[in-house]
Short mmCIF file of C-alpha atoms in Angstrom, two decimals:
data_model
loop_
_atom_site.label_atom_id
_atom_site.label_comp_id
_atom_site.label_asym_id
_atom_site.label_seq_id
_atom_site.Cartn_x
_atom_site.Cartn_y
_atom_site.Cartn_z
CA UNK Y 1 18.56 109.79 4.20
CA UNK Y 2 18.32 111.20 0.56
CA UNK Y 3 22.17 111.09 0.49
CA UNK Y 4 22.82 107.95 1.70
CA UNK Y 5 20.48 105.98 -0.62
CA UNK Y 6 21.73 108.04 -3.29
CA UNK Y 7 25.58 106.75 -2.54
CA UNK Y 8 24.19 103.19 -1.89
CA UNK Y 9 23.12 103.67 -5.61
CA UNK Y 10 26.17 104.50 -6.85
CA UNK Y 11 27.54 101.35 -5.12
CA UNK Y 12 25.33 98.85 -6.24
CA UNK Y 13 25.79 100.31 -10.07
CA UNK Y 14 29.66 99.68 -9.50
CA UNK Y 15 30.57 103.33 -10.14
CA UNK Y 16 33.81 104.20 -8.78
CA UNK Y 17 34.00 107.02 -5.87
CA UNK Y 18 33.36 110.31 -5.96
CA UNK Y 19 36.30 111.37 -3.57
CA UNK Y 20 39.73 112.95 -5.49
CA UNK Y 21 42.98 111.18 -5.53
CA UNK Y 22 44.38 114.11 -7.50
CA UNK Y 23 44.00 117.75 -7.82
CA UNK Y 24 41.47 119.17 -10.70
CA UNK Y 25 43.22 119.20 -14.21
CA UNK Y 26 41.39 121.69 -16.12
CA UNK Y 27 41.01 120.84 -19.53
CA UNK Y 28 42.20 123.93 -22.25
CA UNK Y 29 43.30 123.56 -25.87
CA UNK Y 30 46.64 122.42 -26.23
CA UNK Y 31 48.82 122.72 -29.87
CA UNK Y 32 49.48 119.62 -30.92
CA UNK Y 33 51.50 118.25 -33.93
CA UNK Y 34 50.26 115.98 -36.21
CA UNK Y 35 53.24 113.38 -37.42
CA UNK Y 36 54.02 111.02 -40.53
CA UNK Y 37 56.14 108.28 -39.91
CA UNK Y 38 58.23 107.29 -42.78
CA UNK Y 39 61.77 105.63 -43.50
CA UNK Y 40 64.59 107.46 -43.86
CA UNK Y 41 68.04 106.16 -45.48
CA UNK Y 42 71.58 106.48 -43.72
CA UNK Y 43 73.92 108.29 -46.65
CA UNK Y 44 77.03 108.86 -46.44
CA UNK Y 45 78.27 112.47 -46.77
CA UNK Y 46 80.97 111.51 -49.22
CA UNK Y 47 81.03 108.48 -51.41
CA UNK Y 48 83.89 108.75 -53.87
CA UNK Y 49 85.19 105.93 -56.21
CA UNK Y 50 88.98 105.80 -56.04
CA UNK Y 51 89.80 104.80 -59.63
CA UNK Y 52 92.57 103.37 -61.74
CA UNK Y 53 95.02 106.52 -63.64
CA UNK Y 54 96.21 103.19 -65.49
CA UNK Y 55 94.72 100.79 -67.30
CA UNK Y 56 96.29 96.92 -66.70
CA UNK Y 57 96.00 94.31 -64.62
CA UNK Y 58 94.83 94.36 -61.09
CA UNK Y 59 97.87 92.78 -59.24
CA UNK Y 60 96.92 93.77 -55.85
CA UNK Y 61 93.73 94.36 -53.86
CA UNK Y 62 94.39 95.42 -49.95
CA UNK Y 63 91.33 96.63 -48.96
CA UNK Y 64 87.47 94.48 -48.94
CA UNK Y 65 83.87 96.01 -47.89
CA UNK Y 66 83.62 97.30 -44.49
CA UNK Y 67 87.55 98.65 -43.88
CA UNK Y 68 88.69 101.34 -42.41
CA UNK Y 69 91.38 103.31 -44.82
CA UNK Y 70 92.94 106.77 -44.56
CA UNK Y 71 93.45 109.51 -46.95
CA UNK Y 72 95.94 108.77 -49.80
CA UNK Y 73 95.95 104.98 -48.58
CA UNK Y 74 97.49 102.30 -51.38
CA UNK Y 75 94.20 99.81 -51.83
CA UNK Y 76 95.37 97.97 -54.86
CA UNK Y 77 98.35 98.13 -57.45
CA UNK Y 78 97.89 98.30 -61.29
CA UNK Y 79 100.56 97.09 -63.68
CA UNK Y 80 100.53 97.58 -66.88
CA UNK Y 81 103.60 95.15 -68.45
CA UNK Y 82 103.49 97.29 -71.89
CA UNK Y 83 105.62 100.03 -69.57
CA UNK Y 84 108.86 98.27 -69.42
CA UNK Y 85 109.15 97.30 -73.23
CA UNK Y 86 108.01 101.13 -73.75
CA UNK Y 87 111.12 102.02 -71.24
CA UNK Y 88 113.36 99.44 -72.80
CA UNK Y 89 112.28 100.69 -76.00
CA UNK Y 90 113.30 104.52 -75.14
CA UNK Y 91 116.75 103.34 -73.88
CA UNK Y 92 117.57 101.66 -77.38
CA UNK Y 93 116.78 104.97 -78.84
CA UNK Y 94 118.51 107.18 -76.43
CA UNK Y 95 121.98 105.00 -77.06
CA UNK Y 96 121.29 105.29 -80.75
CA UNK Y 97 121.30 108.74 -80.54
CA UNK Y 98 124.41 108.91 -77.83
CA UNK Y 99 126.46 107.06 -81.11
CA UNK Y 100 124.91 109.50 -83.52
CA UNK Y 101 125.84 112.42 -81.07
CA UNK Y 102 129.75 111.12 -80.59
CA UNK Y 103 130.25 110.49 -84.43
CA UNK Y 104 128.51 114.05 -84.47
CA UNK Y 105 131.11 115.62 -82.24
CA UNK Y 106 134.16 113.87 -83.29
CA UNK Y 107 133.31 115.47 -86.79
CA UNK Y 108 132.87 118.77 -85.44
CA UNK Y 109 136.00 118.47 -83.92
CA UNK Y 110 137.97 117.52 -87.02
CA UNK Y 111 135.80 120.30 -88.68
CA UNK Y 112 137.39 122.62 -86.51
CA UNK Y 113 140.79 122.31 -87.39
CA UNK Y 114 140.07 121.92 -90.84
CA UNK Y 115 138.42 125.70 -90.36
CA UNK Y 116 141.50 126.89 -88.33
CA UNK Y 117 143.43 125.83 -91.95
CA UNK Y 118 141.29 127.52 -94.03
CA UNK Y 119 140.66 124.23 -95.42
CA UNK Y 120 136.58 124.22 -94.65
CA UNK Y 121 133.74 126.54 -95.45
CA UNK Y 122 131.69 128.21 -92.48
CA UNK Y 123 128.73 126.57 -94.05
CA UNK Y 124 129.59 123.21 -93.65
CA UNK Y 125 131.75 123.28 -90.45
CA UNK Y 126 127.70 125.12 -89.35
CA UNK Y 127 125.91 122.31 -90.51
CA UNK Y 128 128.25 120.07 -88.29
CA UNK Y 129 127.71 121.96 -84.97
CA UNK Y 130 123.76 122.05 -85.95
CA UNK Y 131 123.87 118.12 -86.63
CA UNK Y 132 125.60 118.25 -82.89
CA UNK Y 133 122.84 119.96 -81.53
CA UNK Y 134 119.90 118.94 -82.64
CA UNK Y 135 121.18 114.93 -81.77
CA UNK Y 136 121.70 116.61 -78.26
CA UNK Y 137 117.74 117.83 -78.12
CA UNK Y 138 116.71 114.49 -79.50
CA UNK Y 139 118.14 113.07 -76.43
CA UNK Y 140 116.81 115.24 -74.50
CA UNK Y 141 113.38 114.54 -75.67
CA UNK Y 142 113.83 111.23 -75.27
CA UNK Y 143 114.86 111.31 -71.65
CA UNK Y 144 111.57 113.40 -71.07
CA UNK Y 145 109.82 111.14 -72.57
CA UNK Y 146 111.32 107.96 -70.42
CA UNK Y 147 110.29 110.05 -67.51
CA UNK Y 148 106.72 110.27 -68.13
CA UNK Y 149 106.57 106.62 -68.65
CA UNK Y 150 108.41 105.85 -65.57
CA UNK Y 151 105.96 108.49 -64.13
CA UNK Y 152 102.86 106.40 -65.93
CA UNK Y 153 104.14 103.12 -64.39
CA UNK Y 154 103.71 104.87 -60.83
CA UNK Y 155 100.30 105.92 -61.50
CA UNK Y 156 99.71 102.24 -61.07
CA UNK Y 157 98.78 102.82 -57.37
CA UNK Y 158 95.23 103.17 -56.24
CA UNK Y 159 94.67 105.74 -53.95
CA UNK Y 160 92.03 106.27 -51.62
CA UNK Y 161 90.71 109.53 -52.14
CA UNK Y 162 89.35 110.36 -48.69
CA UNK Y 163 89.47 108.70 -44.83
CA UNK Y 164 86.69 107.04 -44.06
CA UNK Y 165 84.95 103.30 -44.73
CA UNK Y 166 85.41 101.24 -47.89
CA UNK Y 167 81.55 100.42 -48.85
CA UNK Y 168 82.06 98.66 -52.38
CA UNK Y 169 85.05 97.14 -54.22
CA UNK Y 170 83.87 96.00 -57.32
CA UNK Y 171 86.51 94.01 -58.84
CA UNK Y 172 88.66 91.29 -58.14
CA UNK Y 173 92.48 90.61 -57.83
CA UNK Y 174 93.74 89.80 -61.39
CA UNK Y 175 91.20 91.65 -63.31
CA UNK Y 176 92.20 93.95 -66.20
CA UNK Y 177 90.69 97.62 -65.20
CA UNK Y 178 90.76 100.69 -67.95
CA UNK Y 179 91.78 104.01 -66.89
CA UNK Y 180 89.24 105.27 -64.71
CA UNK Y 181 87.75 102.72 -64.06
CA UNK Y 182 86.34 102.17 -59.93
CA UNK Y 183 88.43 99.45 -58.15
CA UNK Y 184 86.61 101.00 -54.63
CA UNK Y 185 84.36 103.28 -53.01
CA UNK Y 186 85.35 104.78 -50.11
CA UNK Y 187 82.28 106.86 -47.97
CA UNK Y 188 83.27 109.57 -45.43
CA UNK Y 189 82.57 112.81 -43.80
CA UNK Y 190 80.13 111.26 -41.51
CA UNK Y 191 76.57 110.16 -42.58
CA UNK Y 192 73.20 112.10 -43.18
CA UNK Y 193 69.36 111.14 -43.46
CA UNK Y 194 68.25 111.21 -46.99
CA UNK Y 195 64.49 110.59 -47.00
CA UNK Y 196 61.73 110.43 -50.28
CA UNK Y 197 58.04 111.23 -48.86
CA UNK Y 198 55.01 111.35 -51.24
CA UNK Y 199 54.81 114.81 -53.25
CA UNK Y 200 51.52 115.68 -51.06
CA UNK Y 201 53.46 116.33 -48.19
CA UNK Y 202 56.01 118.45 -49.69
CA UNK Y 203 54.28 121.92 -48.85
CA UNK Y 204 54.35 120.33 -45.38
CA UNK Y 205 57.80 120.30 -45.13
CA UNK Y 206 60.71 123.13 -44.35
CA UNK Y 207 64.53 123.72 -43.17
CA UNK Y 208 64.87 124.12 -40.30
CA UNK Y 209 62.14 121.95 -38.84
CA UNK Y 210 62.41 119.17 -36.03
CA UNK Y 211 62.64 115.58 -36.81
CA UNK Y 212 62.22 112.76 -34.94
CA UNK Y 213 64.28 109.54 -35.36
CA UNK Y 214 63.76 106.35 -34.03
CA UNK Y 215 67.49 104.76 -34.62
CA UNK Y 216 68.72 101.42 -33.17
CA UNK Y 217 70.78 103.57 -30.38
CA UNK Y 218 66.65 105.26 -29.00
CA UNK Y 219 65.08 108.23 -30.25
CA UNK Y 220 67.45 110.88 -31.40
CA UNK Y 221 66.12 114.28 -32.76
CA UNK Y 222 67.42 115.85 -36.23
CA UNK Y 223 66.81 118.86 -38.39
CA UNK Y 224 65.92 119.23 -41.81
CA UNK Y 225 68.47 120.42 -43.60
CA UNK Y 226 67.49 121.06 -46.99
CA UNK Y 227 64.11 120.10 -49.10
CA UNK Y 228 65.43 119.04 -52.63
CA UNK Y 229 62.79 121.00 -55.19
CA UNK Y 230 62.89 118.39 -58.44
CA UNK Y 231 60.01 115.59 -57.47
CA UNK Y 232 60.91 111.94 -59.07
CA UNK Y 233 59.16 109.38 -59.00
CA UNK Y 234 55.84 111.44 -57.27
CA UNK Y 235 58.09 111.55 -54.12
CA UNK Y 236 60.27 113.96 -52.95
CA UNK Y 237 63.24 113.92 -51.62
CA UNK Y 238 64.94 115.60 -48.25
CA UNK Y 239 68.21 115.70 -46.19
CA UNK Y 240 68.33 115.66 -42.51
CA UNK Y 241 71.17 116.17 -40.11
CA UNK Y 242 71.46 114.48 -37.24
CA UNK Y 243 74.69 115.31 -34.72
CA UNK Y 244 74.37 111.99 -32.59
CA UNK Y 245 73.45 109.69 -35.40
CA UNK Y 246 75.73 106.80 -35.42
CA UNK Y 247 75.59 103.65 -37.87
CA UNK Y 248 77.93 100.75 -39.05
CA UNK Y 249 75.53 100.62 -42.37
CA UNK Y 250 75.33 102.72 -45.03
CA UNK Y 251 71.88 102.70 -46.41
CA UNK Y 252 70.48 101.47 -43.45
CA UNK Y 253 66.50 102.48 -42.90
CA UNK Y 254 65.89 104.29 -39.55
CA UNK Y 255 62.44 105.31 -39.02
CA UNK Y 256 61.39 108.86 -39.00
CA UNK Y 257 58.23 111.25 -37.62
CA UNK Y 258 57.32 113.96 -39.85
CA UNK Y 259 55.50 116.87 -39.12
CA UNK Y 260 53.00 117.63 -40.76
CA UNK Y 261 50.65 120.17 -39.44
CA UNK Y 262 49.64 122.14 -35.91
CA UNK Y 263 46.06 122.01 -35.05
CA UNK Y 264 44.78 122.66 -31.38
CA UNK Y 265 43.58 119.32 -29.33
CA UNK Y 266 41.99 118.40 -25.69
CA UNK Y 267 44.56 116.56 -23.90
CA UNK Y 268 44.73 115.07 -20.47
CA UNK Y 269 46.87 113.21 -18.43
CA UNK Y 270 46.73 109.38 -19.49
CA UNK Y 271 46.59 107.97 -15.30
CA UNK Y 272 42.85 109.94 -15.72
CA UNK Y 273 41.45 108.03 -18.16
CA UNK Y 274 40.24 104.57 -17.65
CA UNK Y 275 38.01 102.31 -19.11
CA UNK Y 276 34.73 99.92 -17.95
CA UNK Y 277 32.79 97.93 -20.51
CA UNK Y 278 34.85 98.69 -23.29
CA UNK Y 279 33.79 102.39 -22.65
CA UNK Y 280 36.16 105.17 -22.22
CA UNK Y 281 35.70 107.93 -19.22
CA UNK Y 282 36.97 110.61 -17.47
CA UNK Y 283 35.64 112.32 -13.87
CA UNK Y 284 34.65 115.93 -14.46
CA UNK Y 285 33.83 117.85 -11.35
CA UNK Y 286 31.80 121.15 -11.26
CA UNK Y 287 31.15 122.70 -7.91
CA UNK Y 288 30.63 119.65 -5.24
CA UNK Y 289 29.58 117.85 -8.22
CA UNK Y 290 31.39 114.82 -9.89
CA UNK Y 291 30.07 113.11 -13.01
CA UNK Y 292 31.52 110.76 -15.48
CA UNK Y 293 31.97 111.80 -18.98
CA UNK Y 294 32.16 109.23 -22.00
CA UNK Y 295 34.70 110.34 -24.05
CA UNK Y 296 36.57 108.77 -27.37
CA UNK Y 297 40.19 109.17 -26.54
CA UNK Y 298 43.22 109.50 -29.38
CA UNK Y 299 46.99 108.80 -29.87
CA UNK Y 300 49.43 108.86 -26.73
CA UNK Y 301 52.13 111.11 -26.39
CA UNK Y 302 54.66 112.35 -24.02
CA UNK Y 303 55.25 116.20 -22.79
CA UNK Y 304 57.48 117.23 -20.04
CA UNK Y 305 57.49 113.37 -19.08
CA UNK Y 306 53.87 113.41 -18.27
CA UNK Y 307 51.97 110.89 -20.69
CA UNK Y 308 49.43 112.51 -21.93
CA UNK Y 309 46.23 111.30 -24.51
CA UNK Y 310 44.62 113.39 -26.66
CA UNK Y 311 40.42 113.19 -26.32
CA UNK Y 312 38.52 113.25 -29.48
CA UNK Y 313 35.31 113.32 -28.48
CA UNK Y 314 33.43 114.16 -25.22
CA UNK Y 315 35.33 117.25 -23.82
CA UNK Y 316 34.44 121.46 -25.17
CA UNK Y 317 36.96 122.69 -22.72
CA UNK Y 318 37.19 124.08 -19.47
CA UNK Y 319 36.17 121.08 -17.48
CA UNK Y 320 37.66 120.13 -14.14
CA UNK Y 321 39.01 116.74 -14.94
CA UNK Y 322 39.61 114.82 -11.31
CA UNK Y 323 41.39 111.16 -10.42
CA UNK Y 324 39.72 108.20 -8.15
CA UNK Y 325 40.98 108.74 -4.79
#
């Protein structure tokens, strides 16, 4: 009789029944990992310029932001016009020289059968044949010089230095460009995760540790790679790989979770938990007995594909937790 009004009680307060939907879940300390999110920046692995060898005038631009281009690629064309007077310039000399050099032989010539006479002194008919050679190695030097000229006006050519995606072209067809100067700058290699976290976490963080991405493609895990050990700004500064990381933006910011420490926690599977009056609670059973704890619960998160919560406050461990039936 004691039983039943003691049920009818239970009713009337609204309490949900005593009977088990689920098997016991007994409650232990669990490690846990406590997590910053922060942003993290898409880099590429390579960003080189490709830059002018001449300085000029930009004649032609191939490539804009955003295209594809290939190792050793033309992008643009620089001319500089000064070239073909200096080339015209060298030819005028190098015929000069060609009369110079004739005159120069036909004299040696004569000088030689003025010698065979007896008519000329060795030191004169020797200061022919030098005259003859030395025009000869001023022509020489002149060709050589043509050539790098000619070599100069090929150097015209922008090149792009690697395969990969043009991310900046910062000039304009027409414009005059100085000799080293960037026309583009072409990113490749594949991309990285740079990220810049406040200096308090930096004891927090080490190679080789997990990282969890939240990219436009679902979460992707990473690894940090390397922990960069000058601080700038009060931040510092970290690369992380990522195999399956994919993005059409350099400098894009991805989100990323951090950890930051290990501590031990209560947690129980989230279906247990539910909540009346704005209160939290979870059934605990001990022997035949099943009572309702109040408990604060904390963040979600997912392990084997079981959501699980973690409870703050209300649980010391080694209870039976039990579902509605």
């Amino acid at each position: 009789m004691k039983a039943i009004v003691w049920v009818l009680a239970l009713c009337a307060l609204g309490l949900p029944r005593l009977a088990l939907a689920e098997g016991p879940f007994k409650v232990a300390p669990t490690e846990v990992t406590d997590w910053k999110t922060v942003y993290g920046q898409i880099e590429a692995k390579d960003m080189i310029p490709a830059r002018a060898r001449l300085g000029g005038t930009l004649v032609s631009l191939e490539v804009s932001e955003g295209d594809m281009v290939t190792a050793g690629q033309e992008l643009g064309k620089v001319v500089d016009a000064k070239i073909a007077f200096q080339i015209n310039a060298i030819d005028a000399q190098i015929a000069a020289l060609d009369s110079q050099l004739s005159n120069a032989r036909s004299d040696l010539n004569r000088a030689e059968a003025l010698r065979a006479r007896g008519v000329m002194t060795a030191q004169a008919y020797d200061a022919l044949k030098t005259q003859v050679s030395v025009l000869e190695q001023q022509i020489e030097a002149q060709k050589a010089s043509r050539q790098v000229t000619e070599q100069a006006a090929t150097e015209g050519a922008v090149l792009a230095p690697i395969a990969g995606r043009v991310l900046d072209v910062p000039v304009a067809r027409g414009a005059v460009v100085m000799a080293g100067e960037t026309v583009a700058t072409v990113g490749g290699g594949g991309v990285f995760l740079r990220l810049s976290v406040p200096e308090r976490f930096a004891a927090t963080l080490h190679a080789g540790d997990a990282i969890a991405i939240e990219a436009a493609s679902g979460a992707i895990r990473g690894k940090l790679a390397k922990v960069y050990p000058l601080i700038e700004g009060g931040r510092v500064n970290a690369d992380v790989e990522v195999p399956d990381l994919k993005s059409d933006f350099v400098g894009e910011r991805v989100l990323v979770k951090l950890p930051l420490a290990h501590r031990q926690a209560f947690l129980v599977p989230a279906s247990l938990l539910y909540t009346r009056s704005g209160l939290d609670f979870l059934r605990v059973q001990a022997g035949e007995t099943v009572t309702e704890l109040t408990v604060v619960p904390g963040p979600k998160q997912s392990i084997d594909g079981v959501e699980m919560v973690e409870i703050v406050s209300g649980l010391s461990g080694g209870e039976e937790v039990v579902g509605d039936e």
